[in-house]
Short mmCIF file of C-alpha atoms in Angstrom, two decimals:
data_model
loop_
_atom_site.label_atom_id
_atom_site.label_comp_id
_atom_site.label_asym_id
_atom_site.label_seq_id
_atom_site.Cartn_x
_atom_site.Cartn_y
_atom_site.Cartn_z
CA UNK A 175 26.13 -25.35 -5.74
CA UNK A 176 23.39 -25.37 -8.51
CA UNK A 177 20.19 -23.30 -7.58
CA UNK A 178 16.78 -24.15 -8.07
CA UNK A 179 14.28 -21.24 -8.08
CA UNK A 180 10.38 -22.65 -7.56
CA UNK A 181 8.00 -19.96 -8.56
CA UNK A 182 4.50 -20.41 -7.33
CA UNK A 183 1.03 -19.48 -9.00
CA UNK A 184 0.67 -16.45 -6.69
CA UNK A 185 4.36 -15.20 -7.88
CA UNK A 186 6.08 -15.80 -4.62
CA UNK A 187 9.61 -17.68 -5.01
CA UNK A 188 11.67 -20.09 -2.96
CA UNK A 189 15.25 -20.26 -4.00
CA UNK A 190 17.35 -23.53 -3.21
CA UNK A 191 20.95 -24.16 -3.28
CA UNK A 192 21.24 -28.05 -3.73
CA UNK A 193 23.99 -30.72 -4.26
CA UNK A 194 24.74 -31.74 -7.78
CA UNK A 195 22.73 -34.65 -8.76
CA UNK A 196 19.52 -33.45 -7.13
CA UNK A 197 16.22 -33.63 -8.81
CA UNK A 198 13.82 -31.05 -8.95
CA UNK A 199 11.03 -33.42 -6.99
CA UNK A 200 13.59 -34.15 -4.39
CA UNK A 201 14.52 -30.80 -3.76
CA UNK A 202 11.10 -29.64 -3.82
CA UNK A 203 9.77 -32.60 -1.23
CA UNK A 204 12.80 -32.02 1.42
CA UNK A 205 12.23 -28.39 1.44
CA UNK A 206 8.86 -28.26 1.68
CA UNK A 207 7.85 -26.52 -1.60
CA UNK A 208 4.03 -26.34 -1.87
CA UNK A 209 2.58 -28.09 -4.64
CA UNK A 210 5.25 -30.62 -5.81
CA UNK A 211 4.36 -34.00 -3.96
CA UNK A 212 6.37 -36.68 -5.70
CA UNK A 213 3.69 -39.37 -4.61
CA UNK A 214 5.65 -42.49 -6.35
CA UNK A 215 9.29 -41.43 -4.85
CA UNK A 216 10.58 -40.35 -8.39
CA UNK A 217 9.67 -43.52 -10.32
CA UNK A 218 7.76 -41.48 -13.26
CA UNK A 219 4.70 -43.03 -11.93
CA UNK A 220 2.23 -40.52 -10.61
CA UNK A 221 2.97 -37.00 -12.39
CA UNK A 222 2.53 -35.26 -9.03
CA UNK A 223 5.67 -33.22 -9.51
CA UNK A 224 4.82 -31.59 -12.49
CA UNK A 225 6.72 -28.20 -13.41
CA UNK A 226 6.73 -25.71 -16.25
CA UNK A 227 10.51 -25.06 -17.02
CA UNK A 228 11.22 -21.35 -18.27
CA UNK A 229 12.05 -21.67 -22.01
CA UNK A 230 15.63 -20.10 -21.13
CA UNK A 231 16.68 -23.37 -19.63
CA UNK A 232 14.98 -25.67 -22.21
CA UNK A 233 18.16 -26.57 -23.97
CA UNK A 234 19.82 -27.57 -21.04
CA UNK A 235 17.26 -30.20 -20.12
CA UNK A 236 17.75 -34.21 -20.39
CA UNK A 237 15.88 -35.64 -23.40
CA UNK A 238 12.37 -36.63 -22.28
CA UNK A 239 11.82 -40.47 -21.95
CA UNK A 240 8.84 -42.39 -23.09
CA UNK A 241 7.77 -43.11 -19.55
CA UNK A 242 8.19 -39.44 -18.99
CA UNK A 243 6.18 -38.30 -21.94
CA UNK A 244 3.29 -40.63 -21.36
CA UNK A 245 3.12 -39.58 -17.69
CA UNK A 246 3.18 -35.77 -18.69
CA UNK A 247 -0.19 -36.57 -21.11
CA UNK A 248 -1.71 -37.46 -17.51
CA UNK A 249 -1.09 -34.25 -15.45
CA UNK A 250 -3.80 -32.56 -13.68
CA UNK A 251 -2.86 -29.03 -14.85
CA UNK A 252 -2.55 -28.86 -18.73
CA UNK A 253 0.66 -29.87 -20.32
CA UNK A 254 2.63 -27.30 -22.32
CA UNK A 255 5.76 -27.32 -24.18
CA UNK A 256 7.74 -26.52 -20.84
CA UNK A 257 6.22 -29.44 -19.10
CA UNK A 258 8.54 -31.75 -17.25
CA UNK A 259 8.17 -34.00 -14.44
CA UNK A 260 10.32 -32.62 -11.33
CA UNK A 261 11.88 -36.28 -10.63
CA UNK A 262 13.30 -36.59 -14.23
CA UNK A 263 15.29 -33.35 -14.18
CA UNK A 264 18.35 -33.56 -12.04
CA UNK A 265 20.68 -29.90 -11.58
CA UNK A 266 24.45 -30.53 -11.71
CA UNK A 267 27.55 -29.46 -14.17
CA UNK A 268 25.22 -29.24 -17.36
CA UNK A 269 22.51 -27.41 -15.68
CA UNK A 270 23.80 -25.15 -12.88
CA UNK A 271 20.50 -22.85 -12.31
CA UNK A 272 17.08 -23.48 -13.17
CA UNK A 273 13.85 -21.50 -12.77
CA UNK A 274 10.39 -23.51 -13.00
CA UNK A 275 6.83 -22.30 -12.36
CA UNK A 276 4.75 -24.79 -10.09
CA UNK A 277 1.27 -25.67 -11.33
CA UNK A 278 -1.81 -24.77 -9.50
CA UNK A 279 -2.94 -28.33 -8.98
CA UNK A 280 -1.16 -31.77 -9.09
CA UNK A 281 -4.01 -34.31 -8.00
CA UNK B 285 -14.37 -28.25 20.89
CA UNK B 286 -13.12 -31.29 18.83
CA UNK B 287 -10.27 -32.80 20.32
CA UNK B 288 -8.53 -33.19 17.05
CA UNK B 289 -7.22 -35.95 14.72
CA UNK B 290 -4.96 -38.52 15.84
CA UNK B 291 -3.22 -40.31 13.10
CA UNK B 292 -1.24 -43.50 14.23
CA UNK B 293 1.35 -44.27 11.65
CA UNK B 294 3.94 -42.11 9.78
CA UNK B 295 4.03 -43.69 6.38
CA UNK B 296 2.54 -42.56 3.09
CA UNK B 297 -1.26 -43.22 4.25
CA UNK B 298 -0.69 -41.05 7.62
CA UNK B 299 0.78 -38.39 6.27
CA UNK B 300 -1.48 -37.98 3.19
CA UNK B 301 -4.27 -37.95 5.58
CA UNK B 302 -2.73 -35.20 7.49
CA UNK B 303 -1.87 -32.98 4.51
CA UNK B 304 -5.45 -33.79 2.95
CA UNK B 305 -7.22 -32.66 6.23
CA UNK B 306 -5.33 -29.25 6.21
CA UNK B 307 -5.86 -28.99 2.64
CA UNK B 308 -9.48 -29.32 2.89
CA UNK B 309 -9.32 -26.56 5.76
CA UNK B 310 -9.49 -28.63 8.70
CA UNK B 311 -8.44 -26.15 11.62
CA UNK B 312 -8.22 -28.60 14.26
CA UNK B 313 -5.09 -30.10 16.12
CA UNK B 314 -3.45 -32.49 14.07
CA UNK B 315 -0.98 -35.33 15.65
CA UNK B 316 0.86 -37.86 13.73
CA UNK B 317 2.31 -40.73 15.83
CA UNK B 318 5.20 -42.28 13.91
CA UNK B 319 7.15 -45.18 15.15
CA UNK B 320 10.31 -44.74 13.22
CA UNK B 321 12.67 -42.30 14.58
CA UNK B 322 13.83 -40.80 10.96
CA UNK B 323 11.49 -37.83 9.19
CA UNK B 324 8.85 -39.94 7.34
CA UNK B 325 10.49 -41.42 4.30
CA UNK B 326 9.42 -43.25 0.98
CA UNK B 327 9.83 -46.80 1.09
CA UNK B 328 9.24 -47.79 -2.80
CA UNK B 329 12.67 -46.32 -3.47
CA UNK B 330 14.33 -48.42 -0.90
CA UNK B 331 14.20 -51.97 -2.97
CA UNK B 332 14.89 -49.97 -6.23
CA UNK B 333 17.03 -47.03 -6.53
CA UNK B 334 18.64 -46.95 -3.06
CA UNK B 335 20.32 -50.45 -3.88
CA UNK B 336 21.76 -49.54 -7.18
CA UNK B 337 25.38 -49.42 -7.34
CA UNK B 338 27.29 -46.18 -6.67
CA UNK B 339 24.05 -44.24 -5.10
CA UNK B 340 24.32 -42.58 -1.94
CA UNK B 341 22.23 -44.26 0.57
CA UNK B 342 20.12 -41.19 1.08
CA UNK B 343 16.44 -41.69 2.06
CA UNK B 344 13.30 -39.63 -0.11
CA UNK B 345 11.68 -37.89 2.65
CA UNK B 346 7.64 -37.88 2.44
CA UNK B 347 7.66 -34.18 3.31
CA UNK B 348 10.36 -31.99 4.33
CA UNK B 349 10.67 -30.93 8.09
CA UNK B 350 9.04 -27.42 6.96
CA UNK B 351 5.92 -29.25 6.04
CA UNK B 352 4.83 -29.91 9.62
CA UNK B 353 5.52 -26.28 10.93
CA UNK B 354 3.86 -24.58 7.83
CA UNK B 355 1.01 -27.01 8.44
CA UNK B 356 0.86 -27.04 11.92
CA UNK B 357 0.90 -30.80 12.31
CA UNK B 358 2.64 -32.42 15.12
CA UNK B 359 5.00 -34.99 14.32
CA UNK B 360 5.94 -37.52 17.16
CA UNK B 361 8.81 -39.39 15.85
CA UNK B 362 10.16 -42.95 17.53
CA UNK B 363 6.97 -43.00 19.68
CA UNK B 364 4.85 -45.98 19.25
CA UNK B 365 0.75 -45.83 20.42
CA UNK B 366 0.10 -48.77 22.72
CA UNK B 367 -3.74 -48.70 23.38
CA UNK B 368 -6.65 -47.11 22.50
CA UNK B 369 -9.66 -45.88 25.39
CA UNK B 370 -12.58 -45.67 23.24
CA UNK B 371 -15.13 -44.52 25.63
CA UNK B 372 -12.66 -41.63 26.81
CA UNK B 373 -11.57 -41.13 23.12
CA UNK B 374 -7.64 -41.31 23.98
CA UNK B 375 -4.43 -43.19 22.77
CA UNK B 376 -2.01 -44.32 25.01
CA UNK B 377 1.62 -43.73 23.96
CA UNK B 378 5.00 -45.65 25.00
CA UNK B 379 6.50 -42.40 26.37
CA UNK B 380 3.71 -42.52 29.12
CA UNK B 381 1.77 -39.91 27.52
CA UNK B 382 -2.07 -39.99 26.26
CA UNK B 383 -3.36 -37.89 23.43
CA UNK B 384 -7.26 -37.38 23.27
CA UNK B 385 -8.85 -37.69 19.48
CA UNK B 386 -12.06 -36.36 18.02
CA UNK B 387 -11.12 -38.74 15.27
CA UNK B 388 -8.66 -41.44 15.48
CA UNK B 389 -7.04 -42.51 11.79
CA UNK B 390 -5.35 -45.95 12.04
CA UNK B 391 -2.55 -45.93 9.23
CA UNK B 392 -0.52 -48.57 10.94
CA UNK B 393 0.70 -50.62 7.92
CA UNK B 394 2.05 -53.72 7.88
CA UNK B 395 5.34 -55.62 9.03
CA UNK B 396 7.25 -58.55 7.74
CA UNK B 397 6.19 -62.04 7.89
CA UNK B 398 9.56 -63.74 9.40
CA UNK B 399 11.02 -67.00 8.91
CA UNK B 400 11.29 -69.52 11.85
CA UNK B 401 13.24 -72.49 10.32
CA UNK B 402 16.67 -73.56 11.79
CA UNK B 403 19.22 -70.98 11.56
CA UNK B 404 16.68 -68.05 10.66
CA UNK B 405 18.26 -65.52 13.03
CA UNK B 406 21.91 -66.34 11.59
CA UNK B 407 23.99 -63.10 10.82
CA UNK B 408 23.71 -62.21 7.21
CA UNK B 409 20.42 -63.06 6.75
CA UNK B 410 18.29 -59.76 6.26
CA UNK B 411 14.73 -58.32 5.61
CA UNK B 412 13.73 -55.32 3.94
CA UNK B 413 11.42 -52.81 4.99
CA UNK B 414 12.52 -50.00 6.71
CA UNK B 415 15.47 -47.53 6.12
CA UNK B 416 17.46 -49.26 8.68
CA UNK B 417 16.67 -52.41 6.94
CA UNK B 418 17.79 -50.68 3.46
CA UNK B 419 20.79 -49.14 4.99
CA UNK B 420 22.24 -52.77 6.49
CA UNK B 421 21.82 -53.87 2.85
CA UNK B 422 23.36 -51.19 1.30
CA UNK B 423 26.20 -51.67 3.57
CA UNK B 424 26.50 -55.58 3.23
CA UNK B 425 25.99 -55.84 -0.81
CA UNK B 426 29.48 -54.43 -1.84
CA UNK B 427 31.24 -57.56 0.15
CA UNK B 428 28.42 -59.91 -1.16
CA UNK B 429 29.33 -62.84 -3.69
CA UNK B 430 27.08 -65.32 -3.13
CA UNK B 431 23.16 -64.18 -2.62
CA UNK B 432 20.04 -65.99 -1.74
CA UNK B 433 16.53 -64.31 -1.61
CA UNK B 434 13.95 -66.08 0.17
CA UNK B 435 10.50 -65.59 -1.86
CA UNK B 436 9.83 -64.48 -5.38
CA UNK B 437 7.59 -61.52 -4.66
CA UNK B 438 7.76 -58.01 -5.82
CA UNK B 439 10.42 -57.28 -3.21
CA UNK B 440 12.90 -60.46 -3.36
CA UNK B 441 12.87 -59.85 -7.11
CA UNK B 442 13.44 -56.00 -6.99
CA UNK B 443 16.31 -57.09 -4.51
CA UNK B 444 17.41 -59.91 -6.89
CA UNK B 445 17.42 -57.85 -9.92
CA UNK B 446 19.75 -55.03 -7.79
CA UNK B 447 22.25 -57.71 -6.50
CA UNK B 448 22.89 -59.62 -9.74
CA UNK B 449 23.33 -55.95 -11.54
CA UNK B 450 26.30 -55.65 -8.81
CA UNK B 451 27.56 -58.89 -9.91
CA UNK B 452 26.10 -61.33 -7.24
CA UNK B 453 25.81 -64.98 -7.92
CA UNK B 454 21.77 -64.65 -7.03
CA UNK B 455 19.59 -67.28 -6.28
CA UNK B 456 15.99 -67.03 -5.09
CA UNK B 457 13.82 -69.66 -3.98
CA UNK B 458 10.12 -69.81 -4.41
CA UNK B 459 8.04 -72.35 -2.76
CA UNK B 460 5.40 -71.86 -5.13
CA UNK B 461 5.34 -72.85 -9.08
CA UNK B 462 5.36 -69.19 -10.31
CA UNK B 463 7.32 -66.13 -9.27
CA UNK B 464 4.64 -63.17 -8.05
CA UNK B 465 1.92 -65.93 -8.11
CA UNK B 466 -0.29 -63.81 -5.83
CA UNK B 467 -0.56 -60.83 -7.79
CA UNK B 468 0.04 -61.46 -11.52
CA UNK B 469 -1.57 -63.56 -14.26
CA UNK B 470 0.16 -66.97 -15.27
CA UNK B 471 1.39 -65.75 -18.46
CA UNK B 472 2.93 -62.54 -17.01
CA UNK B 473 4.54 -64.64 -13.96
CA UNK B 474 5.81 -67.18 -16.42
CA UNK B 475 7.26 -64.29 -18.83
CA UNK B 476 9.18 -63.14 -15.73
CA UNK B 477 10.59 -66.43 -14.74
CA UNK B 478 12.14 -66.40 -18.06
CA UNK B 479 13.34 -62.85 -17.95
CA UNK B 480 14.96 -63.31 -14.72
CA UNK B 481 16.77 -66.31 -15.77
CA UNK B 482 18.12 -64.33 -18.53
CA UNK B 483 19.46 -61.59 -16.12
CA UNK B 484 21.47 -64.43 -14.94
CA UNK B 485 19.42 -65.07 -11.50
CA UNK B 486 19.02 -68.55 -10.50
CA UNK B 487 15.04 -68.61 -9.90
CA UNK B 488 14.08 -71.93 -8.31
CA UNK B 489 10.44 -72.51 -8.30
CA UNK B 490 8.27 -75.05 -6.39
CA UNK B 491 11.61 -74.76 -3.81
CA UNK B 492 11.42 -73.40 -0.36
CA UNK B 493 13.81 -72.88 2.05
CA UNK B 494 14.42 -75.78 4.93
CA UNK B 495 16.99 -74.38 7.15
CA UNK B 496 20.27 -72.25 6.96
CA UNK B 497 23.98 -73.42 8.07
CA UNK B 498 26.29 -71.53 9.31
CA UNK B 499 30.00 -70.93 8.51
CA UNK B 500 33.23 -71.00 10.71
CA UNK B 501 32.39 -67.47 11.52
CA UNK B 502 28.94 -68.12 12.55
CA UNK B 503 27.44 -66.33 9.72
CA UNK B 504 25.19 -67.66 6.97
CA UNK B 505 26.84 -69.67 4.83
CA UNK B 506 24.16 -72.41 3.06
CA UNK B 507 20.82 -72.26 2.52
CA UNK B 508 19.43 -75.72 2.40
CA UNK B 509 16.22 -76.15 0.15
CA UNK B 510 13.14 -77.95 0.70
CA UNK B 511 14.34 -80.14 -2.28
CA UNK B 512 17.67 -80.87 -0.29
CA UNK B 513 19.70 -78.69 -2.58
CA UNK B 514 22.75 -76.58 -1.18
CA UNK B 515 22.89 -73.04 -2.00
CA UNK B 516 26.06 -71.05 -1.21
CA UNK B 517 24.90 -67.83 0.76
CA UNK B 518 26.92 -65.14 2.38
CA UNK B 519 23.83 -62.54 2.09
CA UNK B 520 20.29 -63.54 2.45
CA UNK B 521 17.32 -61.49 2.00
CA UNK B 522 13.92 -62.74 3.05
CA UNK B 523 10.79 -61.21 1.41
CA UNK B 524 7.91 -63.56 2.20
CA UNK B 525 5.27 -61.01 2.49
CA UNK B 526 3.57 -59.00 5.23
CA UNK B 527 1.16 -59.09 8.31
CA UNK B 528 -1.20 -56.15 8.86
CA UNK B 529 -0.79 -54.32 12.19
CA UNK B 530 -4.33 -54.79 13.36
CA UNK B 531 -3.41 -55.64 17.03
CA UNK B 532 -3.96 -52.08 18.16
CA UNK B 533 -7.18 -52.24 16.89
CA UNK B 534 -8.31 -55.56 17.85
CA UNK B 535 -7.42 -55.12 21.51
CA UNK B 536 -9.70 -51.79 21.58
CA UNK B 537 -12.64 -54.14 20.49
CA UNK B 538 -12.64 -52.92 16.86
CA UNK B 539 -13.26 -55.53 14.11
CA UNK B 540 -10.43 -57.36 12.28
CA UNK B 541 -9.58 -60.03 10.53
CA UNK B 542 -6.97 -59.67 7.58
CA UNK B 543 -6.28 -56.04 8.34
CA UNK B 544 -8.83 -53.70 10.44
CA UNK B 545 -12.28 -54.00 8.97
CA UNK B 546 -13.59 -50.66 7.49
CA UNK B 547 -16.90 -49.67 5.31
CA UNK B 548 -17.08 -47.88 2.36
CA UNK B 549 -16.48 -44.53 4.18
CA UNK B 550 -12.91 -46.13 5.91
CA UNK B 551 -14.68 -46.17 9.37
CA UNK B 552 -13.98 -49.14 11.45
CA UNK B 553 -16.70 -50.53 13.69
CA UNK B 554 -16.26 -47.25 15.76
CA UNK B 555 -17.14 -44.45 13.41
CA UNK B 556 -14.86 -42.11 15.39
CA UNK B 557 -11.93 -44.27 14.13
CA UNK B 558 -11.12 -44.76 10.53
CA UNK B 559 -8.35 -47.30 9.00
CA UNK B 560 -6.45 -46.53 5.72
CA UNK B 561 -3.84 -48.06 3.82
CA UNK B 562 -1.97 -51.38 3.88
CA UNK B 563 -3.66 -51.99 7.39
CA UNK B 564 -7.41 -51.41 6.03
CA UNK B 565 -9.41 -54.27 5.10
CA UNK B 566 -12.22 -52.61 2.90
CA UNK B 567 -15.06 -53.73 0.52
CA UNK B 568 -14.24 -53.35 -2.99
CA UNK B 569 -17.00 -52.02 -4.83
CA UNK B 570 -15.52 -53.25 -8.29
CA UNK B 571 -15.54 -56.82 -7.17
CA UNK B 572 -17.94 -56.82 -4.00
CA UNK B 573 -15.38 -58.54 -1.81
CA UNK B 574 -13.49 -57.43 1.15
CA UNK B 575 -9.52 -56.93 0.13
CA UNK B 576 -6.69 -55.53 1.39
CA UNK B 577 -3.94 -53.83 -0.65
CA UNK B 578 -0.11 -52.80 -0.04
CA UNK B 579 0.36 -49.95 -2.43
CA UNK B 580 1.34 -46.48 -2.61
CA UNK B 581 -1.73 -45.53 -4.82
CA UNK B 582 -4.00 -47.27 -1.97
CA UNK B 583 -2.49 -45.58 0.80
CA UNK B 584 -2.61 -41.80 -0.77
CA UNK B 585 -6.07 -42.44 -2.48
CA UNK B 586 -7.81 -43.87 0.91
CA UNK B 587 -6.06 -41.15 3.15
CA UNK B 588 -7.65 -38.58 0.97
CA UNK B 589 -11.13 -40.41 1.23
CA UNK B 590 -10.85 -40.37 4.77
CA UNK B 591 -9.83 -36.94 5.07
CA UNK B 592 -13.00 -36.29 3.28
CA UNK B 593 -15.32 -38.47 5.66
CA UNK B 594 -13.90 -36.70 8.64
CA UNK B 595 -14.75 -33.24 6.90
CA UNK B 596 -18.14 -34.23 5.77
CA UNK B 597 -18.95 -35.29 9.47
CA UNK B 598 -19.94 -38.81 7.67
CA UNK B 599 -20.54 -40.44 11.00
CA UNK B 600 -24.17 -39.37 10.32
CA UNK B 601 -24.15 -39.91 6.59
CA UNK B 602 -23.65 -43.77 6.14
CA UNK B 603 -24.67 -43.09 2.48
CA UNK B 604 -21.67 -41.15 1.56
CA UNK B 605 -20.06 -42.35 -1.67
CA UNK B 606 -18.13 -45.37 -0.99
CA UNK B 607 -14.35 -45.68 -1.46
CA UNK B 608 -13.59 -46.97 -5.01
CA UNK B 609 -10.81 -45.66 -6.71
CA UNK B 610 -8.80 -48.18 -9.28
CA UNK B 611 -5.98 -50.19 -7.80
CA UNK B 612 -2.66 -49.40 -9.57
CA UNK B 613 1.01 -50.76 -8.70
CA UNK B 614 4.63 -50.76 -9.98
CA UNK B 615 7.58 -52.80 -9.80
CA UNK B 616 11.01 -52.37 -11.14
CA UNK B 617 13.00 -55.43 -11.70
CA UNK B 618 16.59 -54.61 -13.50
CA UNK B 619 15.38 -53.50 -17.00
CA UNK B 620 11.95 -54.53 -16.66
CA UNK B 621 9.11 -51.74 -15.61
CA UNK B 622 6.20 -53.66 -14.46
CA UNK B 623 3.03 -51.56 -14.42
CA UNK B 624 -0.38 -53.14 -13.32
CA UNK B 625 -3.81 -51.59 -13.42
CA UNK B 626 -6.78 -53.30 -11.52
CA UNK B 627 -6.76 -56.67 -9.85
CA UNK B 628 -5.68 -59.51 -12.00
CA UNK B 629 -7.99 -62.76 -10.91
CA UNK B 630 -6.24 -66.21 -11.58
CA UNK B 631 -9.49 -67.32 -13.72
CA UNK B 632 -9.33 -64.31 -15.87
CA UNK B 633 -9.37 -64.96 -19.45
CA UNK B 634 -6.12 -63.40 -20.93
CA UNK B 635 -4.89 -61.61 -24.15
CA UNK B 636 -1.43 -60.65 -24.82
CA UNK B 637 -0.75 -57.44 -27.19
CA UNK B 638 2.89 -56.03 -28.13
CA UNK B 639 5.98 -58.02 -28.41
CA UNK B 640 7.00 -60.36 -25.19
CA UNK B 641 10.33 -61.38 -26.89
CA UNK B 642 11.21 -57.68 -26.94
CA UNK B 643 10.09 -56.75 -23.32
CA UNK B 644 7.41 -54.72 -24.32
CA UNK B 645 4.20 -56.12 -24.08
CA UNK B 646 0.95 -56.35 -21.98
CA UNK B 647 -1.66 -58.78 -20.79
CA UNK B 648 -5.01 -57.98 -20.88
CA UNK B 649 -7.38 -59.50 -18.06
CA UNK B 650 -10.90 -60.20 -18.90
CA UNK B 651 -13.77 -61.19 -16.51
CA UNK B 652 -17.26 -61.81 -17.76
CA UNK B 653 -16.05 -60.95 -21.33
CA UNK B 654 -15.22 -57.40 -20.21
CA UNK B 655 -11.76 -55.97 -19.60
CA UNK B 656 -10.81 -56.13 -15.86
CA UNK B 657 -6.94 -55.69 -15.49
CA UNK B 658 -3.97 -54.75 -17.59
CA UNK B 659 -0.39 -55.95 -16.54
CA UNK B 660 2.44 -53.98 -18.92
CA UNK B 661 5.90 -54.41 -19.16
CA UNK B 662 7.87 -51.42 -20.25
CA UNK B 663 4.65 -50.01 -22.19
CA UNK B 664 3.68 -46.76 -20.14
CA UNK B 665 1.20 -45.86 -22.66
CA UNK B 666 -0.48 -49.01 -22.41
CA UNK B 667 -0.58 -48.88 -18.48
CA UNK B 668 -1.92 -44.97 -18.48
CA UNK B 669 -4.31 -45.73 -21.25
CA UNK B 670 -5.66 -49.14 -18.84
CA UNK B 671 -5.85 -46.68 -15.83
CA UNK B 672 -8.15 -44.55 -17.60
CA UNK B 673 -10.13 -46.82 -19.38
CA UNK B 674 -10.72 -48.88 -16.14
CA UNK B 675 -11.28 -46.00 -14.08
CA UNK B 676 -14.02 -44.70 -16.50
CA UNK B 677 -17.12 -46.35 -17.64
CA UNK B 678 -15.46 -47.82 -20.70
CA UNK B 679 -16.36 -51.53 -21.69
CA UNK B 680 -14.20 -53.41 -23.70
CA UNK B 681 -15.01 -56.78 -25.03
CA UNK B 682 -12.21 -59.41 -25.45
CA UNK B 683 -13.57 -59.12 -29.14
CA UNK B 684 -12.90 -55.50 -29.54
CA UNK B 685 -9.40 -56.03 -28.28
CA UNK B 686 -8.68 -58.70 -30.50
CA UNK B 687 -9.44 -56.73 -33.55
CA UNK B 688 -6.51 -55.87 -36.11
CA UNK B 689 -5.31 -52.28 -35.05
CA UNK B 690 -6.67 -52.10 -31.48
CA UNK B 691 -4.61 -50.12 -29.29
CA UNK B 692 -5.28 -49.21 -25.35
CA UNK B 693 -4.22 -45.60 -26.10
CA UNK B 694 -6.51 -45.30 -29.08
CA UNK B 695 -9.45 -47.14 -27.09
CA UNK B 696 -8.52 -44.38 -24.20
CA UNK B 697 -8.33 -41.43 -26.45
CA UNK B 698 -11.67 -42.27 -28.01
CA UNK B 699 -13.52 -42.06 -24.55
CA UNK B 700 -15.84 -39.43 -23.77
CA UNK B 701 -14.03 -36.83 -21.54
CA UNK B 702 -15.00 -37.37 -17.97
#
């Protein structure tokens, strides 16, 4: 099973094992990971599932769509090259493990 | 000692109220009374991703189980509030118990309007609101061939697009002359009428439902419309709007009328009781009128505001800043992503930017000469710029927006940072 590691601003980690096809947002919301809200239900509408993906996983990520790109310009915490919306990144055969940092603020 | 906060309703507004109270440092008892048996879940995907072919029907929780224990929030599932005793400040539940409250938050939401025409109770006729409704539809869709949708609102058209994408013959009956007529400008409504026709959906406007007829198996077989037309139907979905759940408030003597009436701080006529989300009828400072909105944005933003009201002890401070967030909405209908910022009025002066033929355009709505709302199709940049412009103090005139080279994004970027 793929694993997702969420790192909080205080350095604490939560490692989740999830089924193929699970998005970072769904995994976080279902498992009570602090700081991931997912207010719009994964429609790339609210930018409350913003995460910073560690650079070593960047190559395995899906491309950023226009919707996500525009939404990332509206995040509460500053956008960086590592910014993604958790609802647009799913783990699976091409992304068996990922480590992301949760920003301090989403709303 | 404060008796705590009781929240009636386990939807987006109810859970956000609990979350925001804890985040703001509220240390008292918080109880959420959720009427449905499931762990509270997101409704919007039920009429979108949840119905797509091949997807596993698994709901998206609003918060995980751990949230409730971590935040010390008591979640009562499958239990309904039956009465409010305002002098004693307690709520009666249908399991025979009562809960005392210091503040009560009503986040009771809405329920579906139902049809009462002949045949309206036949098997095969569905509504779409709850997880149970969505599961029933998910199970019925693979065998459906002829689908009839009653009502061309957001839910009806989202479902129609999903049914069409599965290859069903899909007909939508709408008694009004335009789809989504209550929410959209005529120009956008007309565009969607054409777009659904191109998807192969039979959108019948100015044609309501007269009655349903059963087949030999006793299930629905035909939908007969107000024009006398007979539409084959082995699966029917009714999406004719909702009614606010304001009876609990009304029986308790709170002011109601198209929802539970609240002030700018979201307090009802009893300052210990607040109402938020789909059930709340509130004064909107942008229009000066009382309105009631059905959306995720309205539910969560009002919940945050109500938490601030409670934390500020605003019962003694009626001058506290009124709720004034910009309303925004979205709907995904097949390949079309519709996003709305602000509330369009039927009388608005409109200007189309972009390319409707390519399904990438926005309709700008002007009121008293200034930009008041924007509807966008497949143009998230326009939508997000519009949200920024309309929430801020920008004043965009029609003349300015009509100039060569004008874009919402450039105008938003030119705004002074807030």
